Coordinates of C-alpha atoms in Angstrom, one line a residue:
X16 CA 11.0 -54.3 31.7
X17 CA 7.5 -53.0 31.2
X18 CA 8.3 -49.8 33.0
X19 CA 11.3 -49.2 30.6
X20 CA 9.0 -49.7 27.6
X21 CA 6.4 -47.3 29.1
X22 CA 9.1 -44.6 29.6
X23 CA 10.4 -45.2 26.1
X24 CA 6.9 -44.8 24.7
X25 CA 6.4 -41.6 26.7
X26 CA 9.7 -40.3 25.4
X27 CA 8.7 -41.1 21.8
X28 CA 5.4 -39.4 22.2
X29 CA 7.1 -36.3 23.7
X30 CA 9.6 -36.1 20.9
X31 CA 7.0 -36.5 18.2
X32 CA 4.9 -33.7 19.8
X33 CA 7.9 -31.5 20.1
X34 CA 8.9 -32.0 16.5
X35 CA 5.4 -31.4 15.3
X36 CA 5.1 -28.1 17.2
X37 CA 8.6 -27.1 16.3
X38 CA 7.9 -27.6 12.6
X39 CA 4.7 -25.6 12.8
X40 CA 6.4 -22.8 14.8
X41 CA 9.1 -22.7 12.1
X42 CA 6.5 -22.4 9.4
X43 CA 4.7 -19.6 11.3
X44 CA 8.0 -17.8 11.9
X45 CA 8.7 -17.9 8.2
X46 CA 5.3 -16.5 7.3
X47 CA 5.7 -13.8 9.9
X48 CA 9.2 -13.0 8.8
X49 CA 8.1 -12.9 5.1
X50 CA 5.4 -10.3 6.1
X51 CA 7.8 -8.4 8.4
X52 CA 10.3 -8.0 5.5
X53 CA 7.7 -6.4 3.4
X54 CA 7.8 -2.7 4.4
X55 CA 4.6 -1.6 2.7
X56 CA 2.9 1.3 4.5
X57 CA -0.6 2.9 4.7
X58 CA -0.9 6.4 6.0
X59 CA -3.4 9.3 6.2
X60 CA -2.8 13.0 6.3
X61 CA -6.1 13.2 8.3
X62 CA -4.8 11.3 11.4
X63 CA -1.7 9.5 12.6
X64 CA -1.5 5.8 13.6
X65 CA -3.2 5.2 16.9
X66 CA -4.7 8.7 17.0
X67 CA -8.2 10.0 16.8
X68 CA -10.0 10.1 13.4
X69 CA -11.6 13.6 12.8
X70 CA -15.4 13.5 13.1
X71 CA -15.7 14.6 9.5
X72 CA -15.0 10.9 8.5
X73 CA -17.6 9.5 10.9
X74 CA -21.4 9.2 11.3
X75 CA -21.2 12.4 13.4
X76 CA -19.7 14.3 10.4
X77 CA -19.9 13.9 6.7
X78 CA -19.4 10.1 6.9
X79 CA -16.9 10.2 4.1
X80 CA -13.7 8.2 3.7
X81 CA -10.5 9.8 4.8
X82 CA -7.6 10.3 2.4
X83 CA -5.1 7.4 2.4
X84 CA -1.7 6.8 0.9
X85 CA 0.2 3.6 0.1
X86 CA 4.0 3.4 -0.1
X87 CA 6.8 0.9 -0.4
X88 CA 4.7 -1.4 -2.5
X89 CA 6.3 -4.9 -3.1
X90 CA 7.4 -5.9 -6.5
X91 CA 4.9 -8.2 -8.2
X92 CA 1.8 -6.6 -6.8
X93 CA -1.1 -7.1 -9.2
X94 CA -3.9 -5.7 -7.0
X95 CA -4.7 -4.3 -3.5
X96 CA -7.4 -5.1 -1.0
X97 CA -8.4 -2.6 1.7
X98 CA -10.6 -3.6 4.6
X99 CA -11.6 -1.2 7.3
X100 CA -13.1 -2.8 10.5
X101 CA -13.8 -2.3 14.2
X102 CA -12.8 -5.2 16.4
X103 CA -14.2 -3.4 19.5
X104 CA -17.9 -3.5 18.3
X105 CA -20.2 -5.2 21.0
X106 CA -21.5 -7.8 18.6
X107 CA -18.1 -8.7 17.2
X108 CA -16.0 -7.2 14.5
X109 CA -17.9 -4.6 12.5
X110 CA -16.8 -4.1 8.9
X111 CA -16.9 -0.5 7.6
X112 CA -15.4 -0.8 4.1
X113 CA -14.3 -3.5 1.7
X114 CA -12.4 -2.6 -1.5
X115 CA -10.8 -5.2 -3.7
X116 CA -9.0 -5.4 -7.1
X117 CA -7.6 -1.9 -6.6
X118 CA -5.0 -1.6 -9.4
X119 CA -1.4 -1.8 -8.5
X120 CA -0.6 1.7 -9.8
X121 CA -3.0 3.3 -7.3
X122 CA -1.0 4.8 -4.4
X123 CA -3.6 7.2 -2.9
X124 CA -7.3 7.2 -2.1
X125 CA -8.6 10.7 -2.0
X126 CA -11.0 12.0 0.6
X127 CA -14.6 11.1 -0.3
X128 CA -13.5 9.1 -3.3
X129 CA -13.5 5.5 -4.4
X130 CA -10.5 4.4 -6.5
X131 CA -10.8 2.0 -9.5
X132 CA -11.6 -1.4 -8.2
X133 CA -14.6 -3.0 -6.6
X134 CA -16.4 -2.6 -3.3
X135 CA -17.7 -5.4 -1.2
X136 CA -20.5 -5.4 1.3
X137 CA -19.9 -3.9 4.8
X138 CA -21.7 -4.6 8.0
X139 CA -24.2 -1.9 7.2
X140 CA -25.2 -4.2 4.2
X141 CA -24.0 -1.6 1.8
X142 CA -21.2 -1.7 -0.8
X143 CA -19.7 1.6 0.3
X144 CA -17.7 3.3 3.1
X145 CA -19.5 3.5 6.4
X146 CA -17.7 5.7 8.9
X147 CA -17.0 5.0 12.6
X148 CA -20.1 5.2 14.8
X149 CA -19.4 3.4 18.0
X150 CA -22.3 3.0 20.5
X151 CA -20.1 3.8 23.5
X152 CA -16.4 4.2 24.5
X153 CA -13.3 4.5 22.3
X154 CA -13.1 2.1 19.4
X155 CA -10.2 1.1 17.2
X156 CA -10.6 1.2 13.4
X157 CA -8.2 -0.9 11.4
X158 CA -7.4 0.3 7.9
X159 CA -5.8 -2.9 6.5
X160 CA -4.1 -2.9 3.2
X161 CA -3.0 -6.1 1.4
X162 CA -0.8 -6.3 -1.7
X163 CA -1.7 -9.4 -3.7
X164 CA 0.1 -11.3 -6.4
X165 CA -3.2 -11.7 -8.3
X166 CA -6.4 -10.0 -9.3
X167 CA -9.3 -11.6 -7.5
X168 CA -12.4 -12.9 -9.3
X169 CA -15.3 -10.5 -9.6
X170 CA -17.9 -11.4 -7.0
X171 CA -21.5 -10.1 -6.5
X172 CA -21.0 -7.8 -3.5
X173 CA -18.7 -10.1 -1.5
X174 CA -18.3 -9.6 2.3
X175 CA -15.0 -9.4 4.2
X176 CA -15.0 -13.2 4.7
X177 CA -15.3 -14.0 1.0
X178 CA -12.5 -11.6 0.1
X179 CA -10.2 -12.9 2.9
X180 CA -10.8 -16.5 1.6
X181 CA -10.1 -15.5 -2.0
X182 CA -6.9 -13.7 -1.2
X183 CA -5.5 -16.5 1.0
X184 CA -2.1 -17.6 -0.3
X185 CA -1.8 -14.5 -2.5
X186 CA -0.7 -11.9 0.0
X187 CA 2.7 -10.3 -0.7
X188 CA 2.6 -7.7 2.0
X189 CA 0.2 -6.3 4.6
X190 CA 0.1 -2.9 6.3
X191 CA -2.3 -1.3 8.7
X192 CA -3.2 2.1 10.0
X193 CA -5.2 2.3 13.3
X194 CA -7.6 5.2 13.9
X195 CA -9.5 5.8 17.1
X196 CA -13.0 7.3 17.6
X197 CA -15.3 8.0 20.5
X198 CA -18.6 9.8 20.1
X199 CA -19.2 12.8 22.3

């Protein structure tokens, strides 16, 4: 009799665990599906996705931002956020540029230009673009564009973490462009 109750108890624990994870997986799938349906794109005429960034846009060149274009913007977009970072940096992800509250009618960022909106602090402790400058090897630089259903509060030189926290639950779509760079 005790063995039967023990097996019943194990079965109930197993089913509860299964239902918990199945529910969470379903929620994650919905979030991923929602993002997948949004076809927003970010591109550059300076480099293609997963290709090398010209040195002009790095610390070895003029250290200016590359031209970028946004397309297929979701309906209801009230602002954009652009974060450029390097996940391959030796000390952890290095942030190169944080732009937020970019107006929804902006569809391009010109070379060496900052669109209307606000700049946050990068890992160089500056509120500006800081080009790729990897210490060694080839690094990946993610140009991540977020379409938001809100305009974020104005912060005093926020960092990437503060912007990510503020935009949580307000992301309509996300797109990314990956550029590569290796110093000679």
